[in-house]
Amino acid sequence: MQYSSYAMMLALRVDPLSVASLDDLRDQVITDMKTSELKTALSDYGASLENHLDTSAMNKLPMTKIVNK
């Protein structure tokens, strides 16, 4: 399996004998994904990415033509 910069893997330690189905884990996984540690990690990763503004593309759609509804 190949991973790119757009893939994210979530690992969760679970005792397989205590869980009857994946539906039983859903609430725990959702709770774990909302932790401040994950939010901080994603924010730090986003801040570290380079951004390249394409001037020719930006000139094709000037901000004055963008309508905020």
Coordinates of C-alpha atoms in Angstrom, one line a residue:
M1 CA 0.0 0.0 0.0
Q2 CA 1.3 3.4 -0.9
Y3 CA 0.7 6.6 1.2
S4 CA 0.9 10.1 -0.1
S5 CA 0.9 13.4 1.7
Y6 CA -2.9 13.3 1.5
A7 CA -3.3 10.1 3.5
M8 CA -3.8 10.0 7.3
M9 CA -3.6 6.8 9.4
L10 CA -5.3 6.5 12.8
A11 CA -4.2 3.8 15.1
L12 CA -6.3 2.7 18.1
R13 CA -5.4 0.2 20.7
V14 CA -8.3 -2.1 21.4
D15 CA -8.7 -5.4 23.2
P16 CA -10.2 -7.6 20.5
L17 CA -12.0 -9.8 23.0
S18 CA -13.8 -6.8 24.5
V19 CA -15.3 -5.5 21.3
A20 CA -18.2 -7.2 19.5
S21 CA -18.2 -5.0 16.3
L22 CA -16.8 -1.9 14.7
D23 CA -20.0 -0.1 15.5
D24 CA -19.0 -0.5 19.2
L25 CA -15.8 1.5 18.5
R26 CA -17.4 4.4 16.6
D27 CA -18.0 6.7 19.6
Q28 CA -14.5 6.2 20.9
V29 CA -12.8 6.8 17.6
I30 CA -14.8 10.0 17.0
T31 CA -13.9 11.2 20.5
D32 CA -10.2 10.4 20.0
M33 CA -10.2 12.3 16.7
K34 CA -11.5 15.5 18.4
T35 CA -8.6 15.7 20.8
S36 CA -6.6 18.9 21.0
E37 CA -3.5 17.0 20.3
L38 CA -4.8 16.0 16.8
K39 CA -6.0 19.6 16.2
T40 CA -2.6 20.9 17.1
A41 CA -0.8 18.4 15.0
L42 CA -2.9 19.2 12.0
S43 CA -2.5 22.9 12.5
D44 CA 1.3 22.6 12.8
Y45 CA 1.4 20.4 9.6
G46 CA -0.7 22.9 7.7
A47 CA 1.5 25.8 8.8
S48 CA 4.6 24.0 7.7
L49 CA 3.3 23.5 4.1
E50 CA 4.6 25.8 1.4
N51 CA 2.2 27.8 -0.6
H52 CA 2.8 29.0 -4.1
L53 CA 0.5 31.7 -5.4
D54 CA 0.0 31.6 -9.2
T55 CA -0.1 35.2 -10.2
S56 CA -1.6 34.5 -13.7
A57 CA -4.4 32.5 -12.2
M58 CA -5.1 35.2 -9.6
N59 CA -5.3 37.8 -12.3
K60 CA -7.9 35.9 -14.2
L61 CA -10.4 36.2 -11.3
P62 CA -9.8 39.5 -9.4
M63 CA -11.2 39.8 -5.9
T64 CA -13.7 42.4 -7.1
K65 CA -15.5 39.8 -9.1
I66 CA -16.0 37.5 -6.1
V67 CA -19.5 37.8 -4.7
N68 CA -20.1 37.1 -1.1
K69 CA -23.7 36.0 -0.6

